[in-house]
Short mmCIF file of C-alpha atoms and ligand atoms in Angstrom, two decimals:
data_model
loop_
_atom_site.label_atom_id
_atom_site.label_comp_id
_atom_site.label_asym_id
_atom_site.label_seq_id
_atom_site.Cartn_x
_atom_site.Cartn_y
_atom_site.Cartn_z
CA MET P 5 -0.01 -0.05 0.16
CA THR P 6 1.12 3.57 -0.83
CA GLU P 7 1.59 6.08 2.07
CA PRO P 8 -1.58 6.14 4.12
CA ALA P 9 -3.89 9.17 3.84
CA ILE P 10 -5.17 8.92 7.31
CA SER P 11 -3.02 6.85 9.77
CA ILE P 12 -4.62 6.03 13.32
CA HIS P 13 -2.20 4.63 15.74
CA HIS P 14 -3.40 3.36 19.34
CA LEU P 15 -6.10 5.68 19.38
CA ARG P 16 -8.13 5.72 22.83
CA VAL P 17 -11.03 8.27 23.53
CA VAL P 18 -12.95 8.87 26.68
CA ARG P 19 -16.31 10.58 26.33
CA GLY P 20 -18.45 11.18 29.38
CA GLY P 21 -16.28 8.88 31.57
CA ASN P 22 -16.69 6.00 29.28
CA GLU P 23 -14.07 4.82 26.91
CA VAL P 24 -15.64 4.73 23.67
CA LEU P 25 -12.81 4.12 21.02
CA HIS P 26 -10.35 1.23 22.24
CA ASN P 27 -6.87 1.28 21.14
CA LEU P 28 -7.67 1.60 17.56
CA ASP P 29 -5.26 0.95 14.63
CA LEU P 30 -6.41 1.85 11.13
CA ASP P 31 -4.75 3.11 8.00
CA ILE P 32 -6.95 4.61 5.09
CA GLU P 33 -5.78 4.36 1.69
CA PRO P 34 -5.59 7.60 -0.40
CA GLY P 35 -7.67 8.07 -3.61
CA VAL P 36 -10.48 5.54 -2.74
CA ILE P 37 -13.90 5.58 -0.88
CA THR P 38 -13.85 3.84 2.49
CA GLY P 39 -17.09 3.10 4.16
CA LEU P 40 -17.22 3.14 7.66
CA LEU P 41 -20.12 0.85 8.98
CA GLY P 42 -21.36 -0.06 12.33
CA PRO P 43 -24.25 0.20 14.52
CA SER P 44 -25.40 3.46 16.02
CA GLY P 45 -23.42 4.45 19.05
CA CYS P 46 -20.27 2.36 17.90
CA GLY P 47 -17.94 5.32 17.71
CA LYS P 48 -18.18 6.32 14.09
CA THR P 49 -18.74 9.93 14.80
CA THR P 50 -15.92 10.05 17.49
CA MET P 51 -13.74 8.55 15.17
CA MET P 52 -14.15 10.96 12.46
CA ARG P 53 -13.90 13.89 15.18
CA ALA P 54 -10.42 12.56 15.90
CA ILE P 55 -9.43 12.69 12.09
CA VAL P 56 -10.53 16.37 11.95
CA GLY P 57 -9.00 17.29 15.15
CA VAL P 58 -12.00 18.48 17.11
CA GLN P 59 -12.25 15.52 19.44
CA LYS P 60 -10.10 15.24 22.76
CA VAL P 61 -8.25 12.09 22.67
CA ALA P 62 -6.78 10.14 25.77
CA SER P 63 -3.79 8.78 23.98
CA GLY P 64 -2.50 7.59 20.56
CA GLN P 65 -1.79 9.44 17.29
CA VAL P 66 -4.01 10.46 14.36
CA THR P 67 -2.13 11.52 11.32
CA VAL P 68 -3.85 12.93 8.10
CA LEU P 69 -1.54 13.65 4.94
CA GLY P 70 1.48 13.35 6.88
CA GLN P 71 0.66 15.94 9.43
CA PRO P 72 -0.94 15.79 13.12
CA ALA P 73 -4.70 15.65 12.86
CA GLY P 74 -6.23 19.29 13.31
CA SER P 75 -2.88 21.20 12.28
CA SER P 76 -3.77 24.45 10.86
CA SER P 77 -1.92 23.32 7.36
CA LEU P 78 -4.56 20.65 7.02
CA ARG P 79 -7.64 22.76 7.58
CA ALA P 80 -7.91 23.61 3.93
CA LYS P 81 -7.13 20.45 2.73
CA VAL P 82 -9.79 18.50 4.93
CA GLY P 83 -13.39 18.83 4.70
CA TYR P 84 -15.91 17.70 7.38
CA VAL P 85 -19.62 17.18 7.05
CA THR P 86 -20.95 16.78 10.51
CA GLN P 87 -23.97 14.21 10.86
CA ALA P 88 -26.17 17.03 11.96
CA PRO P 89 -26.58 19.69 9.14
CA SER P 90 -24.11 22.36 10.21
CA VAL P 91 -25.14 25.28 8.10
CA TYR P 92 -26.85 28.77 9.13
CA GLU P 93 -30.61 28.63 9.22
CA ASP P 94 -31.11 32.26 8.80
CA LEU P 95 -28.98 32.44 5.57
CA SER P 96 -30.02 31.51 2.10
CA ILE P 97 -28.37 27.99 0.61
CA GLU P 98 -26.38 30.22 -1.57
CA ALA P 99 -25.08 32.74 1.17
CA ASN P 100 -24.12 29.56 3.28
CA LEU P 101 -22.20 28.25 0.46
CA HIS P 102 -20.34 31.61 -0.38
CA TYR P 103 -19.33 32.15 3.22
CA PHE P 104 -17.67 28.74 3.30
CA ALA P 105 -16.15 29.31 -0.35
CA ARG P 106 -14.53 32.62 1.35
CA LEU P 107 -13.37 30.61 4.36
CA TYR P 108 -11.64 27.87 1.82
CA GLY P 109 -10.41 30.73 -0.22
CA VAL P 110 -12.06 29.35 -3.39
CA PRO P 111 -14.16 31.32 -5.86
CA THR P 112 -17.57 31.72 -4.68
CA GLY P 113 -18.67 30.82 -8.37
CA ARG P 114 -17.97 27.18 -7.19
CA ALA P 115 -21.36 27.27 -5.42
CA THR P 116 -23.35 26.50 -8.64
CA ALA P 117 -21.57 23.25 -9.28
CA ALA P 118 -21.72 22.08 -5.83
CA LEU P 119 -25.51 22.96 -5.58
CA GLU P 120 -26.15 20.97 -9.14
CA ALA P 121 -24.24 17.76 -7.43
CA VAL P 122 -26.54 17.77 -4.37
CA GLY P 123 -29.49 18.48 -6.33
CA LEU P 124 -30.47 21.97 -4.57
CA SER P 125 -29.91 24.44 -7.66
CA GLU P 126 -33.65 25.32 -7.86
CA HIS P 127 -33.73 26.22 -4.14
CA SER P 128 -30.43 28.14 -3.78
CA THR P 129 -31.88 31.47 -2.67
CA LYS P 130 -34.39 29.86 -0.17
CA LEU P 131 -33.18 30.26 3.69
CA VAL P 132 -31.98 27.08 5.03
CA ARG P 133 -34.78 27.26 7.58
CA GLN P 134 -37.40 26.88 5.11
CA LEU P 135 -35.87 23.40 3.91
CA SER P 136 -36.71 19.94 5.03
CA GLY P 137 -34.13 17.83 6.91
CA GLY P 138 -32.85 16.14 3.77
CA GLN P 139 -32.50 19.64 1.99
CA ARG P 140 -30.33 20.88 4.81
CA ALA P 141 -28.19 17.81 4.95
CA ARG P 142 -27.45 18.35 1.16
CA ALA P 143 -26.50 22.09 1.80
CA SER P 144 -24.24 21.19 4.59
CA LEU P 145 -22.67 18.59 2.13
CA ALA P 146 -22.47 21.39 -0.67
CA SER P 147 -20.51 23.69 1.65
CA ALA P 148 -17.95 20.89 1.85
CA LEU P 149 -17.99 19.67 -1.60
CA LEU P 150 -17.24 23.26 -3.06
CA ALA P 151 -13.87 23.35 -1.65
CA SER P 152 -12.64 20.17 -3.30
CA PRO P 153 -10.66 19.15 -0.26
CA GLU P 154 -7.81 16.14 -0.71
CA VAL P 155 -9.51 14.38 2.52
CA LEU P 156 -13.37 14.54 2.86
CA ILE P 157 -14.89 13.21 6.00
CA LEU P 158 -18.41 12.67 5.75
CA ASP P 159 -20.78 11.49 8.49
CA GLU P 160 -23.87 9.78 7.32
CA PRO P 161 -24.25 11.83 4.45
CA THR P 162 -27.15 9.90 2.63
CA VAL P 163 -29.25 8.98 5.46
CA GLY P 164 -32.84 9.48 4.56
CA LEU P 165 -32.27 10.79 1.10
CA ASP P 166 -34.17 9.79 -1.84
CA PRO P 167 -32.81 6.71 -3.67
CA VAL P 168 -32.36 8.48 -6.82
CA LEU P 169 -30.43 11.35 -5.22
CA ARG P 170 -28.48 8.88 -3.25
CA ALA P 171 -27.18 7.24 -6.30
CA GLU P 172 -26.34 10.68 -7.71
CA LEU P 173 -24.24 11.59 -4.80
CA TRP P 174 -22.26 8.27 -4.89
CA ALA P 175 -21.30 9.07 -8.53
CA THR P 176 -20.27 12.33 -6.99
CA PHE P 177 -18.34 10.77 -4.52
CA HIS P 178 -16.54 8.24 -6.91
CA GLN P 179 -15.75 11.33 -9.33
CA LEU P 180 -14.09 12.93 -6.57
CA ALA P 181 -11.97 9.94 -5.85
CA GLY P 182 -11.22 9.41 -9.22
CA ASP P 183 -9.75 12.80 -9.11
CA GLY P 184 -7.45 11.87 -6.14
CA ALA P 185 -9.35 12.58 -3.22
CA THR P 186 -9.57 10.50 -0.19
CA LEU P 187 -13.19 9.79 1.23
CA LEU P 188 -14.30 8.44 4.70
CA VAL P 189 -18.00 7.94 4.56
CA SER P 190 -20.05 6.76 7.50
CA SER P 191 -23.34 4.92 7.71
CA HIS P 192 -25.21 2.91 10.24
CA VAL P 193 -26.96 1.05 7.67
CA MET P 194 -24.97 -1.67 5.70
CA ASP P 195 -26.90 -1.15 2.22
CA GLU P 196 -24.25 1.14 0.67
CA ALA P 197 -21.54 -0.97 1.45
CA GLU P 198 -21.03 -2.40 -1.86
CA ARG P 199 -20.66 1.33 -3.16
CA CYS P 200 -17.33 1.47 -1.45
CA ASP P 201 -13.94 0.49 -2.47
CA ARG P 202 -12.92 -0.49 1.20
CA LEU P 203 -15.20 -1.03 4.31
CA VAL P 204 -14.16 -0.75 7.70
CA LEU P 205 -16.59 -2.60 10.08
CA MET P 206 -16.75 -1.25 13.48
CA ARG P 207 -18.75 -2.35 16.74
CA GLU P 208 -18.43 -0.91 20.27
CA GLY P 209 -15.48 1.14 19.84
CA ALA P 210 -13.32 -1.47 18.00
CA ILE P 211 -12.50 -2.39 14.44
CA LEU P 212 -13.90 -5.77 13.25
CA ALA P 213 -12.57 -5.87 9.71
CA HIS P 214 -11.17 -3.64 6.95
CA CYS P 215 -11.02 -4.79 3.30
CA PRO P 216 -12.63 -4.17 0.35
CA PRO P 217 -16.34 -5.45 0.27
CA ARG P 218 -15.79 -8.38 -1.95
CA GLN P 219 -13.15 -9.91 0.18
CA LEU P 220 -15.23 -9.46 3.07
CA LEU P 221 -17.94 -11.56 1.77
CA ALA P 222 -15.54 -14.21 0.39
CA ASP P 223 -13.68 -14.54 3.69
CA THR P 224 -16.87 -14.82 5.92
CA GLY P 225 -18.77 -16.60 3.32
CA ALA P 226 -21.79 -14.60 3.79
CA SER P 227 -24.00 -13.21 1.03
CA THR P 228 -24.56 -9.74 2.43
CA VAL P 229 -22.39 -7.35 4.33
CA GLU P 230 -24.85 -7.48 7.30
CA ASP P 231 -24.55 -11.40 7.56
CA ALA P 232 -20.72 -10.99 7.17
CA PHE P 233 -20.91 -8.54 10.09
CA LEU P 234 -22.88 -11.26 12.15
CA SER P 235 -20.63 -13.66 11.50
CA LEU P 236 -17.67 -11.62 12.58
CA VAL P 237 -19.16 -10.73 15.79
CA ARG P 238 -19.54 -14.47 16.40
CA LYS P 239 -16.00 -15.27 15.20
CA PRO P 240 -13.65 -12.30 14.70
CA GLY P 241 -10.32 -12.26 12.79
CA VAL P 242 -10.53 -10.96 9.31
CA ALA P 243 -7.36 -9.51 8.19
CA VAL P 244 -6.81 -5.66 8.54
CA MET O 21 -5.48 35.83 11.42
CA ASN O 22 -6.69 36.85 7.88
CA PRO O 23 -8.31 40.03 7.34
CA LEU O 24 -10.34 38.41 4.29
CA LEU O 25 -11.74 35.81 6.52
CA THR O 26 -12.61 38.48 9.51
CA PHE O 27 -14.58 40.40 6.63
CA ALA O 28 -16.17 37.32 5.32
CA THR O 29 -17.38 36.50 8.67
CA ALA O 30 -18.64 40.07 9.55
CA ARG O 31 -20.47 39.94 6.15
CA ARG O 32 -22.28 36.65 7.12
CA VAL O 33 -23.11 37.74 10.43
CA LEU O 34 -24.46 41.12 9.05
CA ALA O 35 -26.40 38.97 6.26
CA GLN O 36 -28.01 36.92 9.15
CA LEU O 37 -29.21 40.00 10.66
CA ARG O 38 -30.54 41.23 7.50
CA ASN O 39 -32.63 38.27 7.21
CA ASP O 40 -34.33 39.09 10.49
CA PRO O 41 -35.57 42.50 10.03
CA ARG O 42 -37.63 42.33 13.19
CA THR O 43 -34.39 42.02 14.98
CA VAL O 44 -32.95 45.09 13.22
CA ALA O 45 -36.12 47.07 13.72
CA LEU O 46 -35.92 46.30 17.57
CA LEU O 47 -32.17 47.35 17.54
CA LEU O 48 -32.58 50.66 15.86
CA VAL O 49 -36.06 51.70 17.20
CA THR O 50 -35.83 50.66 20.76
CA PRO O 51 -33.40 53.15 22.09
CA VAL O 52 -35.22 55.89 19.97
CA VAL O 53 -38.53 55.10 21.74
CA LEU O 54 -36.70 54.63 25.38
CA VAL O 55 -34.97 58.17 24.88
CA ALA O 56 -38.51 59.90 23.66
CA LEU O 57 -40.33 58.01 26.80
CA MET O 58 -37.70 59.42 28.98
CA LYS O 59 -38.31 63.03 27.44
CA TRP O 60 -41.84 62.56 28.30
CA VAL O 61 -41.47 61.30 31.83
CA TYR O 62 -39.19 64.18 32.80
CA LEU O 63 -41.14 66.86 30.75
CA ASP O 64 -41.17 69.25 33.58
CA GLN O 65 -37.74 68.34 34.95
CA ASP O 66 -35.57 69.08 31.83
CA ARG O 67 -32.42 69.17 34.27
CA VAL O 68 -32.93 65.55 35.09
CA PHE O 69 -33.59 64.53 31.40
CA GLN O 70 -30.32 66.24 30.56
CA ARG O 71 -28.32 64.58 33.36
CA ILE O 72 -29.32 60.77 32.26
CA GLY O 73 -29.82 61.43 28.73
CA VAL O 74 -26.70 61.54 27.24
CA PRO O 75 -25.26 58.44 29.36
CA LEU O 76 -28.42 56.63 28.21
CA VAL O 77 -27.83 57.41 24.63
CA GLY O 78 -24.13 56.04 25.11
CA ILE O 79 -24.71 53.21 27.35
CA PHE O 80 -27.90 51.63 25.56
CA PRO O 81 -25.71 49.86 22.60
CA MET O 82 -24.03 48.09 25.26
CA THR O 83 -27.04 46.28 26.49
CA SER O 84 -28.42 45.49 23.10
CA MET O 85 -25.33 44.41 21.33
CA PHE O 86 -24.63 42.11 24.63
CA LEU O 87 -27.80 40.57 24.02
CA VAL O 88 -27.71 39.84 20.31
CA THR O 89 -23.97 38.69 20.37
CA SER O 90 -24.74 36.25 23.22
CA ILE O 91 -27.54 34.51 21.45
CA THR O 92 -25.88 34.68 17.96
CA MET O 93 -22.82 33.09 19.43
CA LEU O 94 -24.81 30.35 21.39
CA ARG O 95 -26.64 29.20 18.35
CA GLU O 96 -23.12 28.81 16.58
CA ARG O 97 -22.16 26.54 19.55
CA THR O 98 -25.57 24.73 19.83
CA THR O 99 -26.07 24.06 15.86
CA GLY O 100 -22.80 22.66 15.16
CA THR O 101 -21.55 25.59 13.18
CA LEU O 102 -18.78 26.40 15.40
CA GLU O 103 -17.46 23.12 15.33
CA ARG O 104 -17.50 23.08 11.76
CA LEU O 105 -15.67 26.49 11.67
CA LEU O 106 -13.06 25.36 13.58
CA THR O 107 -12.32 22.51 11.20
CA THR O 108 -11.93 25.37 8.20
CA PRO O 109 -8.94 27.76 7.87
CA LEU O 110 -10.95 30.28 9.98
CA ALA O 111 -8.76 31.30 13.16
CA LYS O 112 -10.53 31.90 16.55
CA LEU O 113 -9.52 35.60 16.14
CA ASP O 114 -10.87 36.06 12.69
CA LEU O 115 -14.29 34.72 14.23
CA LEU O 116 -14.12 37.05 17.09
CA GLY O 117 -13.08 39.85 15.04
CA GLY O 118 -15.79 39.52 12.65
CA TYR O 119 -18.42 39.48 15.04
CA ALA O 120 -16.81 42.73 16.58
CA LEU O 121 -16.81 44.26 12.98
CA ALA O 122 -20.32 43.41 12.39
CA PHE O 123 -21.97 44.41 15.58
CA GLY O 124 -19.62 47.69 15.83
CA ALA O 125 -21.15 48.50 12.23
CA VAL O 126 -24.80 48.08 13.88
CA ALA O 127 -23.97 50.11 16.90
CA VAL O 128 -22.46 52.98 14.74
CA LEU O 129 -25.87 52.99 13.03
CA GLN O 130 -27.88 52.61 16.24
CA GLY O 131 -25.81 55.38 17.86
CA ALA O 132 -26.20 57.76 14.96
CA LEU O 133 -29.91 57.42 14.65
CA THR O 134 -30.31 57.73 18.39
CA SER O 135 -28.01 60.61 18.38
CA ALA O 136 -29.90 62.28 15.38
CA VAL O 137 -33.55 61.76 17.45
CA ALA O 138 -32.19 62.73 20.94
CA PHE O 139 -30.07 65.75 19.91
CA GLY O 140 -32.01 66.65 16.86
CA LEU O 141 -35.53 66.30 17.90
CA LEU O 142 -35.85 65.86 21.56
CA GLY O 143 -33.61 68.94 22.72
CA LEU O 144 -31.11 67.03 24.40
CA ASP O 145 -27.99 69.03 24.89
CA VAL O 146 -24.34 68.05 24.88
CA GLU O 147 -21.57 70.51 25.72
CA GLY O 148 -18.64 68.57 24.44
CA PRO O 149 -18.37 67.18 21.00
CA LEU O 150 -21.40 65.04 19.83
CA LEU O 151 -18.82 63.04 17.88
CA ALA O 152 -17.42 61.82 21.38
CA VAL O 153 -21.06 60.52 22.26
CA VAL O 154 -21.27 58.54 19.09
CA VAL O 155 -17.51 57.05 19.52
CA LEU O 156 -18.16 56.04 23.06
CA ALA O 157 -21.32 54.68 22.02
CA VAL O 158 -19.66 52.49 19.56
CA VAL O 159 -16.84 51.46 22.19
CA ASN O 160 -19.46 50.28 24.42
CA ALA O 161 -21.15 48.55 22.00
CA LEU O 162 -17.72 46.65 21.24
CA LEU O 163 -17.69 46.16 24.90
CA GLY O 164 -21.29 44.67 25.02
CA THR O 165 -20.17 42.41 22.11
CA SER O 166 -16.92 41.03 23.79
CA MET O 167 -18.86 40.26 26.99
CA GLY O 168 -21.64 38.64 24.72
CA LEU O 169 -19.29 36.50 23.31
CA LEU O 170 -17.62 35.69 26.81
CA VAL O 171 -20.90 34.81 28.47
CA SER O 172 -22.30 32.54 25.69
CA ALA O 173 -19.83 29.94 26.65
CA PHE O 174 -21.59 29.53 30.18
CA ALA O 175 -25.09 29.23 28.94
CA ASN O 176 -26.71 25.86 27.70
CA SER O 177 -29.67 27.66 26.09
CA GLU O 178 -31.36 30.95 25.16
CA PHE O 179 -33.30 31.07 28.34
CA GLN O 180 -30.06 31.04 30.14
CA ALA O 181 -28.14 33.45 27.85
CA VAL O 182 -31.04 35.91 28.26
CA GLN O 183 -30.78 35.64 31.78
CA PHE O 184 -27.18 36.65 31.64
CA MET O 185 -28.12 40.23 30.99
CA PRO O 186 -29.59 41.07 33.99
CA VAL O 187 -26.84 39.10 35.88
CA PHE O 188 -24.38 40.94 34.06
CA LEU O 189 -25.46 44.30 33.20
CA MET O 190 -28.43 45.48 35.92
CA PRO O 191 -25.86 45.55 38.78
CA GLN O 192 -23.45 47.57 36.75
CA ILE O 193 -26.20 50.16 35.52
CA LEU O 194 -27.05 50.37 39.59
CA LEU O 195 -23.71 51.25 40.46
CA CYS O 196 -22.33 53.05 37.61
CA GLY O 197 -23.46 56.34 39.09
CA LEU O 198 -26.52 56.81 36.71
CA ILE O 199 -29.04 56.21 39.49
CA ALA O 200 -26.99 57.27 42.65
CA PRO O 201 -23.78 59.40 42.64
CA ARG O 202 -21.01 56.61 43.45
CA ALA O 203 -19.59 59.01 46.09
CA ALA O 204 -22.78 58.70 48.09
CA MET O 205 -22.55 54.78 48.03
CA ALA O 206 -21.19 52.59 50.75
CA PRO O 207 -17.40 52.28 50.37
CA ALA O 208 -17.94 48.58 49.54
CA LEU O 209 -20.18 49.38 46.71
CA GLU O 210 -17.85 52.21 45.53
CA ALA O 211 -14.79 49.98 45.31
CA LEU O 212 -17.05 47.47 43.58
CA SER O 213 -18.25 50.12 41.04
CA ASN O 214 -14.42 50.69 40.17
CA VAL O 215 -13.88 47.65 38.73
CA LEU O 216 -17.14 47.40 36.61
CA PRO O 217 -16.52 48.91 33.09
CA MET O 218 -19.83 50.54 32.74
CA THR O 219 -18.78 52.92 35.47
CA TYR O 220 -16.17 54.08 33.03
CA ALA O 221 -18.83 54.59 30.31
CA TYR O 222 -21.14 56.79 32.48
CA ASP O 223 -18.02 58.64 33.85
CA ALA O 224 -16.85 59.59 30.18
CA LEU O 225 -20.50 60.25 28.91
CA SER O 226 -21.31 62.61 31.72
CA ARG O 227 -18.16 64.53 31.34
CA VAL O 228 -18.77 64.83 27.58
CA ALA O 229 -22.33 65.94 28.54
CA GLY O 230 -20.73 68.82 30.65
CA GLY O 231 -18.64 70.10 28.11
CA GLU O 232 -14.92 67.79 28.27
CA GLY O 233 -13.67 66.68 25.04
CA PHE O 234 -11.62 63.83 23.92
CA SER O 235 -8.84 64.20 26.51
CA GLY O 236 -7.62 64.00 30.19
CA ASN O 237 -10.49 61.48 32.13
CA VAL O 238 -12.51 60.97 28.88
CA ALA O 239 -9.62 59.55 26.94
CA SER O 240 -8.56 57.31 29.91
CA ASP O 241 -11.90 56.27 30.55
CA THR O 242 -12.25 55.10 26.87
CA LEU O 243 -8.80 53.26 27.34
CA VAL O 244 -10.40 51.56 30.21
CA LEU O 245 -13.26 50.57 28.21
CA ALA O 246 -11.04 49.23 25.36
CA VAL O 247 -8.86 47.40 27.71
CA ALA O 248 -11.98 45.70 29.23
CA SER O 249 -13.19 45.08 25.72
CA LEU O 250 -10.00 43.16 24.71
CA LEU O 251 -9.82 41.26 27.92
CA ALA O 252 -13.46 40.04 27.44
CA LEU O 253 -12.37 39.11 24.16
CA ALA O 254 -9.28 37.29 25.24
CA LEU O 255 -11.40 35.35 27.71
CA GLY O 256 -13.95 34.56 25.16
CA ALA O 257 -11.26 33.04 22.67
CA ALA O 258 -10.01 30.92 25.54
CA THR O 259 -13.58 29.49 25.74
CA LEU O 260 -13.68 28.44 22.01
CA ARG O 261 -11.90 24.83 22.57
CA ARG O 262 -11.03 23.47 19.13
CA ARG O 263 -11.06 19.92 20.68
CA THR O 264 -13.95 19.13 23.02
CA GLU O 265 -15.14 15.98 24.48
N1 ADP R 315 -21.06 14.66 23.57
C1 ADP R 315 -20.74 13.25 24.17
N2 ADP R 315 -20.52 13.17 25.51
C2 ADP R 315 -20.26 11.95 26.05
N3 ADP R 315 -20.46 10.50 25.55
C3 ADP R 315 -20.95 10.84 24.30
C4 ADP R 315 -20.77 12.03 23.62
N4 ADP R 315 -21.20 11.79 22.37
C5 ADP R 315 -21.11 10.41 22.05
N5 ADP R 315 -21.00 9.89 23.09
C6 ADP R 315 -20.84 8.47 23.44
O1 ADP R 315 -19.73 8.12 22.58
C7 ADP R 315 -20.29 6.52 22.03
C8 ADP R 315 -20.00 6.80 20.57
O2 ADP R 315 -20.83 7.67 20.18
P1 ADP R 315 -20.62 8.28 18.66
O3 ADP R 315 -19.18 8.26 18.03
O4 ADP R 315 -21.54 9.53 18.24
O5 ADP R 315 -21.25 6.79 17.74
P2 ADP R 315 -21.92 6.62 16.35
O6 ADP R 315 -21.33 8.02 15.49
O7 ADP R 315 -21.22 5.45 15.71
O8 ADP R 315 -23.19 6.77 16.57
C9 ADP R 315 -21.48 6.35 22.40
O9 ADP R 315 -21.66 5.46 23.55
C10 ADP R 315 -22.06 7.64 22.77
O10 ADP R 315 -23.17 7.43 23.81
MG1 MG R 316 -22.77 9.19 14.54
#
């Protein structure tokens, strides 16, 4: 494997007095889409927060593009879309995008393409307050897409979206990866697994498996990723 | 720090305000209505109106900016936009500077409008330079903004944030000299008033009302206000933690 885009070494995180990530080790390959799958509460968001450098960690190292996670030199290169949409409710979609474009130092004209990618072009002048939950999530996603970051951390970006739009978003993600970006996409449902190049299966703060989807099925003899997950919980040990 | 990002942030905060015309109207109209009301209350006691009118015009922006800023910043903290901002190239000082710039601009508008009505229409007199009143109003507004940014860190809800206004500002209004002369207060209260920033705001404004210009005591009062603003801003910056649990 080439130099990993994200490298996690002996990471332990304590939240609310409980250890929620137990001594994790993980290398994320550059230029591909890695799916981070696991049930709600297993620690996906916590791991992503550690990668973007907003999570207090108890011990261990997280390195992104060769720099310690959260370094100021990384902030223009790493995009993060939080699980709950984080855009300004009292601004229009367009005004939100323009603000984030200015923060990332990219032309505000890129908003148009980003809005198209998330299917919000017709709503661009609407206030975020007037949007549905799914539309807000897409506005939040577009605010990160327009910066074309080298590393894109997406926390459950497609939950609750129309299947047609979901397929289009995945096409966009693949295009970004094709252009060399590294994507880490989390989900608590397993049905998007086959769209990823690599899978990381997580449970209760530990990693069960890290491999391409096809290899996961072959190694576990399961026909779906969900069944593979079950068999790994019963009998751990697929190569990371 | 990057001035482009500071300006972008100020612009964003102003755009948020612009999409909330009712808040803008309240910000601009409330002080005007209050001064007019005071004129009416003291219709037969012009001396009292003259004594408290100028300080009121200059101090009001502190209270309104304190409120708007603490709520806006609280929303930034609770809706996740703050966490997101801290992952972008925006520095903490750019964020705070953007807020100060935006609300400073609103304060200029508010101060100018209130002054125009109070001095132009209601017969309020200022013997010192009128410009000094507007400058002090803006300095006070910036102090209100930085205190609002600071207290937003200690509130978990908008209810709590609103309650900080009586907690933080009412004692200052009582002790600054506006209600009763400080020299007549119990020594402990007078000592306390010496460390409250609004005392210096009131002192400067009443001196300007009495004919002093931007020198001597008025200048040193203004300096105290500016330092208090910077201190609150620095403490506010310290509460903006990039890494949280
Ligand atoms: N702000 C918090 N304070 C304390 N504990 C938290 C907090 N957020 C999440 N946790 C705990 O951390 C664990 C992992 O949560 P999270 O990373 O959000 O999981 P996921 O994203 O996989 O659903 C859970 O047990 C959750 O209860
Ligand atoms: Mg989560």
